[in-house]
Short mmCIF file of N, CA and C in Angstrom, two decimals:
data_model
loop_
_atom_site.label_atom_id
_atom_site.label_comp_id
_atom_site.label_asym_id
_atom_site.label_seq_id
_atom_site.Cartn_x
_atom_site.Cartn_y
_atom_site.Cartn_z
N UNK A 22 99.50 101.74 112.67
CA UNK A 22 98.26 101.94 113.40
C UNK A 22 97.87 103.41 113.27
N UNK A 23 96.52 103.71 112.69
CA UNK A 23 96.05 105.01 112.88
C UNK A 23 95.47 105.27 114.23
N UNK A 24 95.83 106.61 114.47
CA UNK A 24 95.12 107.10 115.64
C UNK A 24 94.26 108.14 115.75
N UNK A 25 92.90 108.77 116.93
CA UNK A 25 92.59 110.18 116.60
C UNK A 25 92.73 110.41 117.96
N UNK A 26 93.63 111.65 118.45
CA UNK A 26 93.89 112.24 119.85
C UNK A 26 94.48 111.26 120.72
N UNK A 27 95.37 110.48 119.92
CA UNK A 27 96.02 109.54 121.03
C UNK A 27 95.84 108.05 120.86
N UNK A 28 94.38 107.93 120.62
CA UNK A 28 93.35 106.75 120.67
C UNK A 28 93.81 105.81 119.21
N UNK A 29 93.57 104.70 119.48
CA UNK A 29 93.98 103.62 118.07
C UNK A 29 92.34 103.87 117.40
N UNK A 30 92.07 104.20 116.35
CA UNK A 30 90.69 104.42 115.67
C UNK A 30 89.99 102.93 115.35
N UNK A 31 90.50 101.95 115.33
CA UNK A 31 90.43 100.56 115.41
C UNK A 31 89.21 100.61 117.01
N UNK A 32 89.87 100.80 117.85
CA UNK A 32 89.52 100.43 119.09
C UNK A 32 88.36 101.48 119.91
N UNK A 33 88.61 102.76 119.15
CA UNK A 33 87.73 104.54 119.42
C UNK A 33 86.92 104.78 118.83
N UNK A 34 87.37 104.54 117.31
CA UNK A 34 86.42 105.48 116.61
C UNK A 34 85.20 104.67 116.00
N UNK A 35 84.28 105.42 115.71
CA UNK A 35 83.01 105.00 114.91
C UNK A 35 83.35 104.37 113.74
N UNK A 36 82.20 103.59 112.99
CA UNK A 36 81.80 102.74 112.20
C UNK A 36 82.44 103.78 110.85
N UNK A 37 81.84 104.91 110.97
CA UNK A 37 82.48 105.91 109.73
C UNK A 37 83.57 106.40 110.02
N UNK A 38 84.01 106.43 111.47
CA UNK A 38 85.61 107.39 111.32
C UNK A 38 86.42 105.98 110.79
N UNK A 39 86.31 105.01 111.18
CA UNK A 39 87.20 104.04 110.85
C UNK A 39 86.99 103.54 109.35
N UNK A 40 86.16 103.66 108.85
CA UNK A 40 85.97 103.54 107.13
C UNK A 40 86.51 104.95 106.34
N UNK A 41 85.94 106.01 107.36
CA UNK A 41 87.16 107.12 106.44
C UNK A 41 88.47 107.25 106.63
N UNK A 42 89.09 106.76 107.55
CA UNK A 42 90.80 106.45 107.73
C UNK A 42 90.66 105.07 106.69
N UNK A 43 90.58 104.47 106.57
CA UNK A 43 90.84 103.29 105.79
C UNK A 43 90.45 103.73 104.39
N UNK A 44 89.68 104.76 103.60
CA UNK A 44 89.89 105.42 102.44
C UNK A 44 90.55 106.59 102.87
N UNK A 45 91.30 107.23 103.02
CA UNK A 45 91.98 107.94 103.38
C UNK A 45 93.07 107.28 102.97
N UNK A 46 93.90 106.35 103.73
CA UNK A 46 94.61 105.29 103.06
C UNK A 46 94.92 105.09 102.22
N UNK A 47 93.71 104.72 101.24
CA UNK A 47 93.66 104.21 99.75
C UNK A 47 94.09 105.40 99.32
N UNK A 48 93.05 106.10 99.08
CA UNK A 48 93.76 107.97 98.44
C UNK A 48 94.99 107.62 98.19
N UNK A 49 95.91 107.90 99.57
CA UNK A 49 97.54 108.28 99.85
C UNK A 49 97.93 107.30 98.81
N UNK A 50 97.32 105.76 98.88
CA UNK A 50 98.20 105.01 98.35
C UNK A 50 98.04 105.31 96.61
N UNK A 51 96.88 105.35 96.27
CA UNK A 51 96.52 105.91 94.81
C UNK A 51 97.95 107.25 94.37
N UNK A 52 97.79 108.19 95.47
CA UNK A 52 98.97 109.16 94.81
C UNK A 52 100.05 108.16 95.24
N UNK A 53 100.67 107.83 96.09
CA UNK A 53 102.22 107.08 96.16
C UNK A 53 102.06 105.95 94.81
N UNK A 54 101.07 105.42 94.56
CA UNK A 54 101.61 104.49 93.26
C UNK A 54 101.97 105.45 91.86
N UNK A 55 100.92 106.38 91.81
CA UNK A 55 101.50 107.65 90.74
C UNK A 55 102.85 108.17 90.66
N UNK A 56 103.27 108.08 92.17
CA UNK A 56 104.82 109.00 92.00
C UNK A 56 105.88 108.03 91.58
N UNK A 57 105.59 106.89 91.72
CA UNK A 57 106.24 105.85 91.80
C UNK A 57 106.72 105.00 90.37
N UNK A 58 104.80 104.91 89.90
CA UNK A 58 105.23 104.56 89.04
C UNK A 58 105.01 105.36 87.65
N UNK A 59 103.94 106.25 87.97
CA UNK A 59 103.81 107.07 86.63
C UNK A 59 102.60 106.60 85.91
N UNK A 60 102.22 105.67 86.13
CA UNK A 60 100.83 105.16 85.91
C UNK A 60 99.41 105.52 86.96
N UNK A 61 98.00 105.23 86.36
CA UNK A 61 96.89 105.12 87.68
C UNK A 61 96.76 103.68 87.56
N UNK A 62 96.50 103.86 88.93
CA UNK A 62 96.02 102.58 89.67
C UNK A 62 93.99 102.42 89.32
N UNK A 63 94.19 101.24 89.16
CA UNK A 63 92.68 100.61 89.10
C UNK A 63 91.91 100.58 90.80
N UNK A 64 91.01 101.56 91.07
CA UNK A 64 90.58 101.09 92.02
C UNK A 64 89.39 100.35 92.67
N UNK A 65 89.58 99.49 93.93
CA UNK A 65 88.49 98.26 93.54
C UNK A 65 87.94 99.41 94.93
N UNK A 66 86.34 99.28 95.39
CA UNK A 66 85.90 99.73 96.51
C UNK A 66 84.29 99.01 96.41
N UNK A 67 84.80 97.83 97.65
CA UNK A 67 83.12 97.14 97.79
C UNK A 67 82.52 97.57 98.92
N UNK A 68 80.71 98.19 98.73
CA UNK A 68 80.02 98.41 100.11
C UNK A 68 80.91 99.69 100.66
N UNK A 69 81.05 100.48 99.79
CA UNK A 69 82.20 101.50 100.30
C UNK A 69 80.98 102.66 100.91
N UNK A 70 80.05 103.00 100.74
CA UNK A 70 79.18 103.83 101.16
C UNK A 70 78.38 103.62 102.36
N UNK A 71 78.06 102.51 103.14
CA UNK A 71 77.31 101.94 104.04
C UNK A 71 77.31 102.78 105.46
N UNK A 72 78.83 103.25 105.54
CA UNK A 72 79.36 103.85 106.98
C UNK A 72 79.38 105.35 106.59
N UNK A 73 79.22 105.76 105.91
CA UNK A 73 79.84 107.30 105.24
C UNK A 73 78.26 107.91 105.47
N UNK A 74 78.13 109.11 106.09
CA UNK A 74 77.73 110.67 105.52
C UNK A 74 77.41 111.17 104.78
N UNK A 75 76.41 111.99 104.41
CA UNK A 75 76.33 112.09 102.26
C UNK A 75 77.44 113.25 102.35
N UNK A 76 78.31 113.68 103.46
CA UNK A 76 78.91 114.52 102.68
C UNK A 76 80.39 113.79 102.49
N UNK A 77 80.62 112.98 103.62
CA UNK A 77 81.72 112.39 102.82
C UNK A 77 81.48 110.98 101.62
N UNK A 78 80.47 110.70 101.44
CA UNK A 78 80.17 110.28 100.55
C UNK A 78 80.58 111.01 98.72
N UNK A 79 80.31 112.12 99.06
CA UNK A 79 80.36 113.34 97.79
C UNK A 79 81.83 113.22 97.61
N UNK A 80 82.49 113.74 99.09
CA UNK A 80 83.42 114.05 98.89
C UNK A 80 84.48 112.48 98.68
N UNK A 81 84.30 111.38 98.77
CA UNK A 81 84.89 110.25 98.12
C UNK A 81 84.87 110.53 96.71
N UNK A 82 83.49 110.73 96.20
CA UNK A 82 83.72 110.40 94.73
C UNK A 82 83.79 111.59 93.71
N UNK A 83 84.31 112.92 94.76
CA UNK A 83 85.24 113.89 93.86
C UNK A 83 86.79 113.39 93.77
N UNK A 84 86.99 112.67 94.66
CA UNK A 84 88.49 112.57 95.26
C UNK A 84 88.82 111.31 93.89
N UNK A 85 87.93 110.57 93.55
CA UNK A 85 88.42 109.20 92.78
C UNK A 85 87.77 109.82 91.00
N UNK A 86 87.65 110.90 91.06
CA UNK A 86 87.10 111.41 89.97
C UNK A 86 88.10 110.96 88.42
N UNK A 87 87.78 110.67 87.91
CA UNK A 87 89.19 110.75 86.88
C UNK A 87 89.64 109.39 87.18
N UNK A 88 89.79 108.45 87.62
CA UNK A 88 89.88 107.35 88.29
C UNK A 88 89.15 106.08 87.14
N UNK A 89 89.94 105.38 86.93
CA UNK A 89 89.19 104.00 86.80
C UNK A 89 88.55 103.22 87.99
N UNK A 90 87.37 103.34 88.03
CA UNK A 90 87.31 102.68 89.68
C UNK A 90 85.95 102.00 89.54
N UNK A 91 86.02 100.69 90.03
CA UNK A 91 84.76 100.30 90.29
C UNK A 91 84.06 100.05 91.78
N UNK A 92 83.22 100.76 92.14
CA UNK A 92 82.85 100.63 93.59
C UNK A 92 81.18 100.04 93.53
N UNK A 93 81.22 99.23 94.43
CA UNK A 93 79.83 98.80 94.68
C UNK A 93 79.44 99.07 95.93
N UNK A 94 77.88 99.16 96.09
CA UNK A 94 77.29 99.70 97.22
C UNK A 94 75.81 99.13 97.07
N UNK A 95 75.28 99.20 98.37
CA UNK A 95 73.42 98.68 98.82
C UNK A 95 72.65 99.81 98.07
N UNK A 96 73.07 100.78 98.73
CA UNK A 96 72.60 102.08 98.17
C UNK A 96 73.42 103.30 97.87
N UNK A 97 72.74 104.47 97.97
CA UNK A 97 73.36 105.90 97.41
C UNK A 97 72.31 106.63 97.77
N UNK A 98 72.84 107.28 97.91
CA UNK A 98 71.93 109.03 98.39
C UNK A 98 71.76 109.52 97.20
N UNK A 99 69.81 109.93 97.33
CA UNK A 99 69.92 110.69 95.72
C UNK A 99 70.90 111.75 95.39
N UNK A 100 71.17 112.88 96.53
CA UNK A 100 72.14 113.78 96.38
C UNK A 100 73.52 113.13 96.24
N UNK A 101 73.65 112.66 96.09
CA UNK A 101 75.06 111.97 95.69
C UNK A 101 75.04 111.78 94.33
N UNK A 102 73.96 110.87 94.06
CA UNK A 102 74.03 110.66 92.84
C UNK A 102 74.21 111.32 91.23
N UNK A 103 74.30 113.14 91.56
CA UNK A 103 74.38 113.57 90.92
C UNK A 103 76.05 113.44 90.10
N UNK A 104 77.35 113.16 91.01
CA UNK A 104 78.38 113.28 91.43
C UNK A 104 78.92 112.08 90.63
N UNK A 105 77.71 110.97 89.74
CA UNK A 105 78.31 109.94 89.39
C UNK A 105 77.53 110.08 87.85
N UNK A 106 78.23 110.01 86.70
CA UNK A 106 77.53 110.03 85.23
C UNK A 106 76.89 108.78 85.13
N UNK A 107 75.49 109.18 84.56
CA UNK A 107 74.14 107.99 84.25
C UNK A 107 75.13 107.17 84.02
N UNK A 108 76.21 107.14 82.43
CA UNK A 108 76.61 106.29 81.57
C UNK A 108 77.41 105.71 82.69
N UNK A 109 77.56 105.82 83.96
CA UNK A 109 78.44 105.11 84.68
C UNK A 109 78.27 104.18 85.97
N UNK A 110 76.93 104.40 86.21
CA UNK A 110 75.87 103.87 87.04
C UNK A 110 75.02 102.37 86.72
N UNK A 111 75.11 101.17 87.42
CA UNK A 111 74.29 100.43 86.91
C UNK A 111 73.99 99.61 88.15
N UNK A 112 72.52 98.81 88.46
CA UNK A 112 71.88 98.56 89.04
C UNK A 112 72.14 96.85 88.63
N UNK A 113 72.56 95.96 89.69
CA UNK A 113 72.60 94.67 89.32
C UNK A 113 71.17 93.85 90.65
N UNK A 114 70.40 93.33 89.90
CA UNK A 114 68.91 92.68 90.67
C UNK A 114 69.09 91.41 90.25
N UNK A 115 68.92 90.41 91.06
CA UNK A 115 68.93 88.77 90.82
C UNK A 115 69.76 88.66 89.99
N UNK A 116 70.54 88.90 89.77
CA UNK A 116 72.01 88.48 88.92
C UNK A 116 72.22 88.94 87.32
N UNK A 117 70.90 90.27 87.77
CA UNK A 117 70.87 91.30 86.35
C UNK A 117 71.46 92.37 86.30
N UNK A 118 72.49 92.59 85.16
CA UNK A 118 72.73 94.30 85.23
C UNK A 118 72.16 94.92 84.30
N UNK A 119 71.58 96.38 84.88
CA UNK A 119 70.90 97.22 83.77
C UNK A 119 71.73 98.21 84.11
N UNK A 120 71.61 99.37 83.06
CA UNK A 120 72.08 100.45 83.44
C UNK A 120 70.99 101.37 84.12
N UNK A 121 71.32 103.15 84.30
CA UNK A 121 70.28 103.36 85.08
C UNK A 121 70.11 104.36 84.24
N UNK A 122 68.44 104.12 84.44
CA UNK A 122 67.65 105.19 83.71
C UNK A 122 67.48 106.31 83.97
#
């Protein structure tokens, strides 16, 4: 159980403190599978932006940088978007993917 000042963050904290302990998480676990096994881990992250901040938003996707990772989301902050390469960005509409222009 995570906590902040005592409190179970489950039961205290906000919509974003409790989505940034739960990537927070992931992180730790991303380095413990490295030490472990010597390999990277593939990471999956759905709707991962919804609860987040644009600054911890940024700061997620410095942290998974280098990363095989596929994350999906509703949206993105244009300022964010700088933080993610065109060639890596793509827009799926009625069951289309394009990339982004």
């Amino acid at each position: 159980m995570f906590t902040m000042n005592g409190h179970p963050i489950r039961r205290h904290g906000s919509q974003g403190q409790q989505r940034t302990t739960a990537l927070a998480a992931r992180l730790a676990e991303i380095d413990l599978i490295r030490e472990e096994t010597g390999e990277e881990p593939v990471l999956l992250l759905d709707d991962v932006f919804s609860e987040l901040d644009e600054n911890r938003q940024k700061f997620l996707l410095q942290s998974i940088e280098g990363l095989q990772a596929f994350v999906t989301c509703t949206g993105i902050e244009d300022s964010v978007k700088k933080y993610i390469s065109k060639d890596n960005l793509f827009y799926v509409e009625n069951g289309v993917i394009t990339p982004q222009k």
